[in-house]
Amino acid sequence: MPSSRPVTAVADRGPALAERLGALADAVDAADGRLDEDLVSRARAVLVKAQERLARGPDTVVVALGGGTGSGKSSLFNAMAGTPVSRVGAVRPVTGEPISFSVGDDPDPGPLLDWLGVRRRHAGPAGALEEGLILVDLPDHDSVELDHRQIVDRFVERVDVLVWVVDPLKYAQRALHDGYLKLLAAHARVVVLVLNHADTLSRDARAAVLHDLRRLLDAEGLRRAKLLSTSARTGEGLDGLRSTINDYVIERRAVAERIAGDLGNVSNALVSQVGPPHAATLDAGALARSLVAACGVEPLAAAGRRTYVNDANDATRPAVTSAVLKRVRSVRNPLRRLRRPAGTSAPDVSSIGVRHAVLMLADEAATDLPHPWPQRLHDAAHNAAEKLPSAVARALDRVDVHHVPRRAWWRLFWVVGSALELATLLGVIWLTMLAAVGWLQLPPPPTPEVGSAPLPTLMAIGGLLASLVWGFVRRRAVAAAAARHHAGVFSRLAKAVGIVADEHAVRPLRTELDVHARLSQALQRAAGRASPRRARSQGG
């Protein structure tokens, strides 16, 4: 397949045309596999045709004379050439294949005529016509020979300037207007309509026919097409036709104008499937929040909180109480049986919730986008929804919600609590011993006092009260720290979900939106419109 990139020779035709061809090449690359295949192929063909045309004499202007049987185009061709090159007559068809007349010898028109497919070639020196012109007489577009019409169709696609010769009786023929002229609206600058046989009409009749023909052309989008009247028999209007053709050669804009018309046609057709630049956004944050709700992140974070509470209680509980509990319980903490070691089982991820969240994101981004972009975004979202549940489950499974690093304050609480508990226990034992001595009626041992309160009583009652207060403070501290740990675990889990969502859902959708923005802007430039500001296609 030929490259869709324009040749460098186009730069000589002006930076605007070079930029438009480059923009269409960018658009074709981006549209491949996304837009209508026939339309993309047509755009690629426009690029290839421009490439080939500019590589074969970009300073030579090809002017083709087309028309129906009896219109007198071959007579006009001979009159323009100044020599009877093309056969004329009333037998149908007369011109069976294209005939060329090249003006001047420099540059060599051979490669260009080979590309056009012209075998019958003639040449003459510059005179009434400008050097650098190739005049081509085409077969009749209404010929009974199918291959003649096919030749005309091919030349209509390739030549630089089209001169359509009509006669007063068939100037409004539907086959001409529907089959050719209406399709050339984008090329109006390089279309010339010639009303031949003008000598057969009175002045008023000629004015009426020209007025009606102008009305038809304007209605068909050919307002900028030139309209002339001639008579090949009397020579009337021939100077005007020569001057018009010479102007195209002198200005050297016909090649660029013709290519620009092709660019406009195909670019506008592509724009219908792309639309204008669209500031579509992706709310990645909303997707992450929806996925967090659908993927069971909160229960996992709650499990991490329970683990923290268990570990903190084990580490801060006073020594005696902890030793007693170890004796009572068969294991240190039965809740540990419920722990899920990291990597041993996947969390429960709702496929329905994931699909809904991703499709909602795609639907919001596709608002106001023309076909096929909503469908492309929907397909990308569907593919993402198929992969996301397992990917999210794996990501969550890699987050160890049960890992709780030891905290320095745990040891402080254990030391203080154990000291208060020991003081209480010693006080109770001391009081028990004093009670036993009294019961045995033994001499009471000396008992220290603090103020007026015996020390054992102060240790037992004061230690108990202090232990109760300290236990309350310990539980509140553990709960507050567990809440912070819960928030941290939730944040890590949500971040893992967000990373997976961005990779498997947001990124594919953003790619489609970026392609749309790139296509839209490239087509705006290819169509010759002002380059708009880049549409934003990324969300937070």
Coordinates of C-alpha atoms in Angstrom, one line a residue:
M1 CA 0.0 0.0 0.0
P2 CA 1.4 3.4 -0.9
S3 CA 2.4 5.7 2.0
S4 CA -0.3 8.1 3.1
R5 CA 2.3 10.8 3.8
P6 CA 2.5 13.6 1.2
V7 CA 5.7 14.1 -0.7
T8 CA 7.9 17.0 0.2
A9 CA 7.2 18.7 -3.1
V10 CA 3.9 19.9 -1.7
A11 CA 5.9 22.4 0.4
D12 CA 6.5 24.3 -2.8
R13 CA 2.8 24.8 -3.3
G14 CA 2.5 26.8 0.0
P15 CA 2.7 26.0 3.7
A16 CA -1.1 26.0 4.0
L17 CA -1.6 23.1 1.6
A18 CA 1.4 21.3 3.0
E19 CA 0.0 21.6 6.5
R20 CA -3.5 20.5 5.4
L21 CA -2.1 17.4 3.7
G22 CA 0.0 16.6 6.8
A23 CA -3.1 17.1 8.9
L24 CA -5.1 14.7 6.8
A25 CA -2.3 12.1 7.0
D26 CA -2.4 12.4 10.8
A27 CA -6.2 12.0 10.7
V28 CA -6.0 8.9 8.5
D29 CA -3.4 7.3 10.8
A30 CA -5.7 7.9 13.8
A31 CA -8.9 7.0 12.0
D32 CA -7.7 3.6 10.7
G33 CA -9.8 0.9 12.4
R34 CA -12.0 3.5 14.1
L35 CA -14.1 5.2 11.4
D36 CA -15.8 3.9 8.3
E37 CA -13.3 1.9 6.2
D38 CA -14.6 3.1 2.9
L39 CA -14.3 6.7 4.0
V40 CA -10.8 6.2 5.4
S41 CA -9.8 4.5 2.2
R42 CA -11.1 7.4 0.2
A43 CA -9.1 9.8 2.4
R44 CA -6.0 7.7 1.9
A45 CA -6.7 7.8 -1.9
V46 CA -6.8 11.6 -1.8
L47 CA -3.4 11.7 -0.2
V48 CA -2.0 9.2 -2.6
K49 CA -3.4 11.2 -5.6
A50 CA -2.0 14.4 -4.2
Q51 CA 1.3 12.7 -3.7
E52 CA 1.4 11.4 -7.2
R53 CA 0.2 14.6 -8.9
L54 CA 2.7 16.8 -7.1
A55 CA 5.5 14.4 -8.0
R56 CA 4.7 14.7 -11.7
G57 CA 5.0 18.4 -12.7
P58 CA 3.4 20.5 -10.0
D59 CA 4.0 23.6 -12.1
T60 CA 2.2 22.2 -15.1
V61 CA -1.6 22.8 -15.3
V62 CA -3.9 20.2 -16.9
V63 CA -7.1 21.6 -18.3
A64 CA -9.6 19.0 -19.5
L65 CA -12.5 19.8 -21.8
G66 CA -15.5 17.7 -21.1
G67 CA -19.0 17.7 -22.5
G68 CA -21.8 15.7 -24.1
T69 CA -22.3 14.6 -27.7
G70 CA -22.8 17.5 -30.0
S71 CA -21.7 20.2 -27.5
G72 CA -18.7 21.2 -29.7
K73 CA -16.0 20.6 -27.2
S74 CA -13.6 19.0 -29.8
S75 CA -14.1 22.0 -32.0
L76 CA -13.3 24.3 -29.1
F77 CA -10.2 22.1 -28.3
N78 CA -8.9 22.5 -31.8
A79 CA -9.6 26.2 -31.7
M80 CA -7.6 26.5 -28.5
A81 CA -4.8 24.4 -29.8
G82 CA -4.8 26.4 -33.1
T83 CA -4.6 23.2 -35.1
P84 CA -7.1 20.4 -36.0
V85 CA -5.8 17.8 -33.4
S86 CA -9.1 16.3 -32.4
R87 CA -11.6 14.8 -34.9
V88 CA -15.0 16.5 -35.0
G89 CA -18.2 15.4 -36.5
A90 CA -21.8 14.4 -35.9
V91 CA -21.2 10.6 -35.6
R92 CA -21.6 9.3 -32.1
P93 CA -19.2 8.9 -30.4
V94 CA -16.5 11.1 -32.0
T95 CA -13.7 11.3 -29.4
G96 CA -13.0 7.7 -28.3
E97 CA -10.0 8.4 -26.1
P98 CA -8.4 11.4 -24.5
I99 CA -6.2 13.6 -26.6
S100 CA -3.7 16.0 -25.2
F101 CA -2.1 19.2 -26.5
S102 CA 1.0 20.4 -24.5
V103 CA 2.1 24.0 -24.8
G104 CA 5.9 24.5 -24.8
D105 CA 8.6 21.9 -24.3
D106 CA 9.7 22.6 -20.7
P107 CA 9.0 20.8 -18.5
D108 CA 8.6 17.4 -20.1
P109 CA 4.9 16.4 -19.7
G110 CA 5.6 12.7 -20.3
P111 CA 5.4 11.5 -16.6
L112 CA 2.2 13.5 -16.0
L113 CA 0.5 12.2 -19.2
D114 CA 1.5 8.7 -18.3
W115 CA -0.1 9.1 -14.9
L116 CA -3.2 10.5 -16.6
G117 CA -3.3 7.7 -19.1
V118 CA -3.1 9.8 -22.3
R119 CA -1.7 8.0 -25.3
R120 CA -2.6 10.4 -28.0
R121 CA -0.3 13.3 -27.4
H122 CA 0.4 16.5 -29.3
A123 CA 2.5 19.5 -28.6
G124 CA 3.0 23.0 -29.9
P125 CA 4.9 26.2 -29.1
A126 CA 3.7 28.8 -26.7
G127 CA 1.5 31.4 -28.5
A128 CA -2.0 32.3 -27.6
L129 CA -1.8 29.8 -24.8
E130 CA 0.7 30.0 -21.9
E131 CA 3.6 27.6 -21.7
G132 CA 3.1 24.9 -19.0
L133 CA -0.5 24.1 -20.1
I134 CA -1.7 20.7 -21.1
L135 CA -5.1 20.8 -22.8
V136 CA -7.0 17.5 -22.9
D137 CA -10.0 16.6 -25.0
L138 CA -12.1 14.0 -23.2
P139 CA -14.6 11.5 -24.6
D140 CA -18.3 12.4 -24.3
H141 CA -19.6 11.9 -20.8
D142 CA -23.0 10.7 -22.2
S143 CA -21.4 8.3 -24.6
V144 CA -23.1 5.0 -25.3
E145 CA -19.7 3.4 -24.7
L146 CA -19.3 2.5 -21.1
D147 CA -15.5 2.7 -21.2
H148 CA -15.8 6.3 -22.5
R149 CA -17.7 7.3 -19.4
Q150 CA -15.2 5.5 -17.2
I151 CA -12.4 7.5 -18.8
V152 CA -14.3 10.7 -18.1
D153 CA -14.8 9.7 -14.5
R154 CA -11.1 9.0 -14.0
F155 CA -10.1 12.3 -15.5
V156 CA -12.6 14.2 -13.5
E157 CA -10.8 12.9 -10.4
R158 CA -7.3 13.8 -11.6
V159 CA -7.1 16.9 -13.8
D160 CA -6.5 20.3 -12.3
V161 CA -9.1 22.4 -14.2
L162 CA -12.4 21.1 -15.7
V163 CA -14.0 23.0 -18.6
W164 CA -17.5 21.7 -19.2
V165 CA -18.9 22.5 -22.6
V166 CA -22.7 22.5 -22.9
D167 CA -25.0 23.5 -25.7
P168 CA -28.2 25.5 -25.4
L169 CA -30.4 22.4 -25.8
K170 CA -28.9 20.2 -23.1
Y171 CA -27.3 22.6 -20.6
A172 CA -29.7 21.5 -17.9
Q173 CA -29.3 17.7 -18.6
R174 CA -29.8 15.8 -15.4
A175 CA -27.0 13.3 -16.2
L176 CA -24.5 16.2 -16.3
H177 CA -25.7 18.0 -13.2
D178 CA -26.4 15.0 -11.0
G179 CA -23.5 12.9 -12.3
Y180 CA -20.8 15.5 -12.4
L181 CA -21.4 19.2 -11.6
K182 CA -23.1 18.7 -8.2
L183 CA -20.1 16.5 -7.1
L184 CA -17.7 19.3 -8.0
A185 CA -19.0 21.9 -5.5
A186 CA -15.8 21.7 -3.5
H187 CA -13.8 22.4 -6.7
A188 CA -15.8 25.4 -7.9
R189 CA -12.6 27.5 -8.2
V190 CA -11.3 25.2 -10.9
V191 CA -14.5 24.6 -12.8
V192 CA -15.5 26.5 -15.9
L193 CA -18.9 26.2 -17.7
V194 CA -18.9 27.1 -21.3
L195 CA -22.1 27.6 -23.2
N196 CA -21.1 26.8 -26.8
H197 CA -23.1 27.4 -30.0
A198 CA -23.9 30.8 -28.6
D199 CA -24.3 32.0 -32.2
T200 CA -27.5 30.0 -32.6
L201 CA -29.2 32.1 -30.0
S202 CA -30.5 35.6 -30.1
R203 CA -29.1 38.1 -27.6
D204 CA -32.1 37.8 -25.3
A205 CA -32.3 34.0 -25.5
R206 CA -28.6 33.7 -24.8
A207 CA -28.9 36.0 -21.7
A208 CA -31.9 33.9 -20.5
V209 CA -30.0 30.6 -20.9
L210 CA -26.9 32.0 -19.2
H211 CA -29.0 33.3 -16.3
D212 CA -30.8 30.0 -15.9
L213 CA -27.4 28.1 -16.1
R214 CA -26.0 30.5 -13.4
R215 CA -29.0 29.8 -11.2
L216 CA -28.5 26.1 -11.5
L217 CA -24.8 26.3 -10.7
D218 CA -25.4 28.5 -7.7
A219 CA -28.0 26.1 -6.4
E220 CA -25.5 23.2 -6.8
G221 CA -22.8 25.0 -4.7
L222 CA -20.8 26.2 -7.7
R223 CA -21.1 29.9 -7.1
R224 CA -17.4 30.4 -7.7
A225 CA -17.4 28.4 -11.0
K226 CA -16.8 30.6 -14.1
L227 CA -19.5 30.8 -16.8
L228 CA -18.6 31.8 -20.4
S229 CA -20.3 31.7 -23.7
T230 CA -18.6 30.8 -27.0
S231 CA -19.0 29.8 -30.6
A232 CA -16.4 27.5 -32.0
R233 CA -17.9 28.2 -35.5
T234 CA -17.6 32.0 -35.4
G235 CA -14.8 32.4 -32.9
E236 CA -17.0 34.4 -30.5
G237 CA -15.8 34.2 -26.9
L238 CA -12.7 32.2 -27.7
D239 CA -10.4 35.0 -26.5
G240 CA -12.2 35.0 -23.2
L241 CA -11.9 31.2 -22.8
R242 CA -8.1 31.4 -23.7
S243 CA -7.7 34.2 -21.2
T244 CA -9.4 32.2 -18.5
I245 CA -7.3 29.1 -19.2
N246 CA -4.1 31.2 -19.3
D247 CA -5.0 32.8 -15.9
Y248 CA -4.9 29.3 -14.3
V249 CA -1.5 28.6 -15.9
I250 CA 0.0 32.0 -14.9
E251 CA -1.3 32.0 -11.4
R252 CA -0.1 28.4 -10.8
R253 CA -2.8 27.8 -8.3
A254 CA -4.9 25.3 -10.1
V255 CA -3.0 22.3 -8.8
A256 CA -3.2 23.5 -5.2
E257 CA -6.9 24.5 -5.6
R258 CA -7.8 21.1 -7.0
I259 CA -6.0 19.3 -4.2
A260 CA -7.5 21.7 -1.6
G261 CA -11.0 20.8 -3.0
D262 CA -10.3 17.1 -2.6
L263 CA -9.1 17.7 0.9
G264 CA -12.2 19.7 1.8
N265 CA -14.5 17.1 0.5
V266 CA -13.0 14.1 2.3
S267 CA -12.2 16.1 5.5
N268 CA -15.8 17.2 5.8
A269 CA -17.0 13.7 5.2
L270 CA -14.8 12.5 8.0
V271 CA -15.8 15.4 10.3
S272 CA -19.4 14.0 10.1
Q273 CA -18.1 10.9 12.0
V274 CA -15.9 12.8 14.4
G275 CA -17.7 16.0 15.2
P276 CA -16.1 19.3 16.5
P277 CA -13.5 19.3 19.2
H278 CA -15.2 18.1 22.4
A279 CA -14.1 18.8 25.9
A280 CA -14.9 15.3 27.1
T281 CA -13.7 14.6 30.7
L282 CA -13.1 11.4 32.6
D283 CA -13.9 11.6 36.3
A284 CA -11.4 9.0 37.4
G285 CA -12.0 9.9 41.1
A286 CA -15.7 9.1 40.8
L287 CA -14.8 5.8 39.2
A288 CA -12.4 4.9 42.0
R289 CA -15.0 5.8 44.6
S290 CA -17.6 3.6 42.9
L291 CA -15.1 0.7 42.6
V292 CA -14.1 1.1 46.3
A293 CA -17.8 0.6 47.2
A294 CA -18.2 -2.3 44.8
C295 CA -15.0 -4.1 45.7
G296 CA -15.5 -4.7 49.5
V297 CA -12.8 -2.3 50.6
E298 CA -14.6 -1.2 53.7
P299 CA -14.9 -4.8 55.2
L300 CA -11.2 -5.4 54.5
A301 CA -10.3 -2.1 56.2
A302 CA -12.6 -3.1 59.2
A303 CA -10.8 -6.4 59.4
G304 CA -7.5 -4.5 59.6
R305 CA -9.0 -2.4 62.4
R306 CA -10.0 -5.5 64.4
T307 CA -6.5 -6.9 64.0
Y308 CA -5.0 -3.6 65.3
V309 CA -7.3 -3.7 68.3
N310 CA -6.4 -7.2 69.1
D311 CA -2.7 -6.7 68.8
A312 CA -2.8 -3.4 70.7
N313 CA -4.8 -4.9 73.5
D314 CA -2.4 -7.9 73.7
A315 CA 0.6 -5.5 73.9
T316 CA -0.9 -3.0 76.4
R317 CA -2.8 -5.3 78.7
P318 CA -1.2 -5.5 82.2
A319 CA 1.1 -8.5 82.8
V320 CA -1.0 -10.3 85.5
T321 CA -4.2 -9.9 83.6
S322 CA -2.6 -11.1 80.4
A323 CA -1.1 -14.2 82.2
V324 CA -4.5 -15.1 83.6
L325 CA -6.2 -14.8 80.2
K326 CA -3.6 -17.0 78.7
R327 CA -4.5 -19.7 81.1
V328 CA -8.2 -19.3 80.6
R329 CA -8.1 -19.2 76.8
S330 CA -6.8 -22.0 74.6
V331 CA -5.3 -19.5 72.3
R332 CA -4.1 -16.0 72.8
N333 CA -7.0 -14.4 70.8
P334 CA -9.7 -16.5 69.0
L335 CA -10.2 -13.7 66.5
R336 CA -6.9 -14.4 65.0
R337 CA -8.5 -17.5 63.5
L338 CA -10.5 -15.1 61.3
R339 CA -7.4 -13.3 60.0
R340 CA -6.7 -13.6 56.3
P341 CA -3.0 -13.8 55.6
A342 CA -2.0 -11.7 52.6
G343 CA -2.2 -13.5 49.4
T344 CA -4.2 -16.6 50.6
S345 CA -7.6 -15.6 49.2
A346 CA -9.1 -13.0 47.0
P347 CA -11.6 -10.5 48.3
D348 CA -15.2 -10.6 47.1
V349 CA -15.4 -8.2 44.2
S350 CA -18.9 -7.4 42.7
S351 CA -18.7 -7.8 38.9
I352 CA -22.1 -6.1 38.5
G353 CA -20.9 -3.1 40.5
V354 CA -17.7 -2.8 38.6
R355 CA -19.4 -3.0 35.2
H356 CA -22.0 -0.4 36.2
A357 CA -19.3 2.0 37.4
V358 CA -17.2 1.7 34.3
L359 CA -20.1 2.0 31.9
M360 CA -21.3 5.0 33.7
L361 CA -17.9 6.6 33.3
A362 CA -18.0 5.9 29.5
D363 CA -21.6 7.1 29.1
E364 CA -20.7 10.5 30.8
A365 CA -17.6 10.9 28.6
A366 CA -19.6 10.0 25.4
T367 CA -22.2 12.8 25.9
D368 CA -22.7 14.8 22.7
L369 CA -20.1 12.7 20.8
P370 CA -21.3 11.5 17.3
H371 CA -21.3 7.9 16.2
P372 CA -19.2 5.8 16.4
W373 CA -17.5 7.2 19.5
P374 CA -20.2 6.4 22.1
Q375 CA -20.0 2.8 20.8
R376 CA -16.2 2.8 20.9
L377 CA -16.2 4.1 24.4
H378 CA -18.8 1.5 25.4
D379 CA -16.8 -1.3 23.9
A380 CA -13.6 -0.1 25.7
A381 CA -15.6 0.1 28.9
H382 CA -17.0 -3.4 28.3
N383 CA -13.6 -4.8 27.8
A384 CA -12.3 -3.0 30.9
A385 CA -15.3 -4.4 33.0
E386 CA -14.3 -7.9 32.0
K387 CA -10.8 -7.6 33.3
L388 CA -11.3 -5.3 36.3
P389 CA -12.8 -7.6 38.9
S390 CA -10.0 -10.1 38.9
A391 CA -7.4 -7.3 38.6
V392 CA -8.9 -5.4 41.5
A393 CA -9.1 -8.6 43.6
R394 CA -5.4 -9.4 42.9
A395 CA -4.4 -5.8 43.8
L396 CA -6.4 -5.9 47.1
D397 CA -5.0 -9.3 47.9
R398 CA -1.5 -7.8 47.8
V399 CA -2.4 -5.3 50.5
D400 CA -1.7 -7.0 53.9
V401 CA -4.5 -5.5 56.0
H402 CA -3.4 -7.5 59.0
H403 CA 0.1 -6.2 59.3
V404 CA 0.3 -4.0 62.4
P405 CA 3.7 -2.7 63.4
R406 CA 4.4 -2.4 67.1
R407 CA 4.0 1.1 68.6
A408 CA 6.3 2.6 71.2
W409 CA 3.4 3.8 73.4
W410 CA 2.2 0.2 73.7
R411 CA 5.1 -0.6 76.0
L412 CA 4.5 2.5 78.1
F413 CA 0.9 1.5 78.7
W414 CA 2.0 -2.0 79.6
V415 CA 4.6 -0.8 82.1
V416 CA 2.2 1.7 83.8
G417 CA -0.7 -0.7 83.8
S418 CA 1.4 -3.6 85.1
A419 CA 2.8 -1.3 87.9
L420 CA -0.7 -0.3 89.0
E421 CA -1.9 -3.9 88.8
L422 CA 1.1 -5.1 90.9
A423 CA 0.6 -2.4 93.5
T424 CA -3.1 -3.4 93.8
L425 CA -2.2 -7.0 94.1
L426 CA 0.5 -6.3 96.7
G427 CA -2.0 -4.2 98.7
V428 CA -4.6 -6.9 98.6
I429 CA -2.0 -9.6 99.7
W430 CA -0.8 -7.3 102.5
L431 CA -4.3 -6.7 103.8
T432 CA -5.0 -10.4 103.6
M433 CA -1.9 -11.2 105.7
L434 CA -2.9 -8.5 108.3
A435 CA -6.4 -10.1 108.5
A436 CA -4.9 -13.5 109.0
V437 CA -2.6 -12.2 111.8
G438 CA -5.6 -10.7 113.5
W439 CA -7.7 -13.9 113.1
L440 CA -4.9 -15.9 114.6
Q441 CA -4.7 -13.3 117.5
L442 CA -1.0 -12.8 116.8
P443 CA 0.7 -9.5 117.6
P444 CA 0.1 -7.1 114.7
P445 CA 3.1 -6.2 112.7
P446 CA 3.9 -2.5 112.3
T447 CA 1.9 -1.1 109.4
P448 CA 3.2 2.1 107.6
E449 CA 0.7 4.8 107.0
V450 CA 0.4 7.6 104.5
G451 CA -1.2 10.4 106.4
S452 CA -3.9 8.7 108.4
A453 CA -4.4 5.9 105.8
P454 CA -2.7 2.5 106.1
L455 CA -0.3 1.9 103.2
P456 CA -1.8 -1.6 102.4
T457 CA -5.3 -0.1 102.2
L458 CA -4.0 2.8 100.1
M459 CA -2.2 0.4 97.7
A460 CA -5.2 -1.9 97.3
I461 CA -8.0 0.6 96.9
G462 CA -5.9 3.3 95.2
G463 CA -4.3 0.9 92.9
L464 CA -7.7 -0.6 91.9
L465 CA -9.1 2.8 91.2
A466 CA -6.1 3.9 89.3
S467 CA -6.1 0.6 87.3
L468 CA -9.7 1.2 86.4
V469 CA -9.0 4.8 85.2
W470 CA -5.9 3.6 83.4
G471 CA -7.8 0.8 81.7
F472 CA -10.4 3.3 80.4
V473 CA -7.6 5.6 79.1
R474 CA -5.9 2.6 77.5
R475 CA -9.1 1.4 75.7
R476 CA -9.8 4.9 74.4
A477 CA -6.2 5.3 73.2
V478 CA -6.4 1.9 71.4
A479 CA -9.7 2.8 69.8
A480 CA -8.4 6.1 68.5
A481 CA -5.2 4.5 67.2
A482 CA -7.3 1.7 65.6
A483 CA -9.4 4.3 63.8
R484 CA -6.3 6.0 62.4
H485 CA -5.0 2.6 61.3
H486 CA -8.4 1.8 59.7
A487 CA -8.1 5.1 57.7
G488 CA -4.6 4.2 56.6
V489 CA -5.6 0.7 55.5
F490 CA -8.6 2.0 53.7
S491 CA -6.4 4.6 51.9
R492 CA -3.9 1.9 50.8
L493 CA -6.7 -0.3 49.5
A494 CA -8.4 2.6 47.7
K495 CA -5.1 3.6 46.2
A496 CA -4.6 0.0 44.9
V497 CA -8.1 0.1 43.4
G498 CA -7.4 3.5 41.8
I499 CA -4.2 2.3 40.2
V500 CA -5.9 -0.7 38.7
A501 CA -8.9 1.4 37.6
D502 CA -6.6 3.9 35.9
E503 CA -4.6 1.1 34.1
H504 CA -7.5 -1.0 33.0
A505 CA -10.4 1.4 32.6
V506 CA -9.5 5.1 32.6
R507 CA -6.4 4.7 30.3
P508 CA -8.3 2.9 27.5
L509 CA -11.1 5.4 27.6
R510 CA -8.7 8.3 27.7
T511 CA -6.9 6.9 24.7
E512 CA -10.2 6.9 22.7
L513 CA -10.9 10.5 23.8
D514 CA -7.4 11.6 22.9
V515 CA -7.7 10.0 19.5
H516 CA -11.0 11.8 19.0
A517 CA -9.4 15.1 20.0
R518 CA -6.5 14.4 17.7
L519 CA -8.8 13.5 14.8
S520 CA -11.0 16.4 15.3
Q521 CA -8.2 19.0 15.3
A522 CA -6.4 17.3 12.4
L523 CA -9.6 17.3 10.3
Q524 CA -10.3 21.0 11.2
R525 CA -6.8 21.8 9.8
A526 CA -7.2 19.5 6.8
A527 CA -10.5 21.1 5.9
G528 CA -8.8 24.5 6.0
R529 CA -10.5 25.8 9.1
A530 CA -8.9 27.7 11.9
S531 CA -7.1 25.4 14.3
P532 CA -9.1 25.2 17.5
R533 CA -7.7 25.0 21.0
R534 CA -6.9 21.5 22.1
A535 CA -9.9 19.9 23.7
R536 CA -9.2 18.5 27.1
S537 CA -9.8 14.8 27.4
Q538 CA -8.3 14.0 30.8
G539 CA -10.1 14.0 34.1
G540 CA -9.0 14.1 37.6

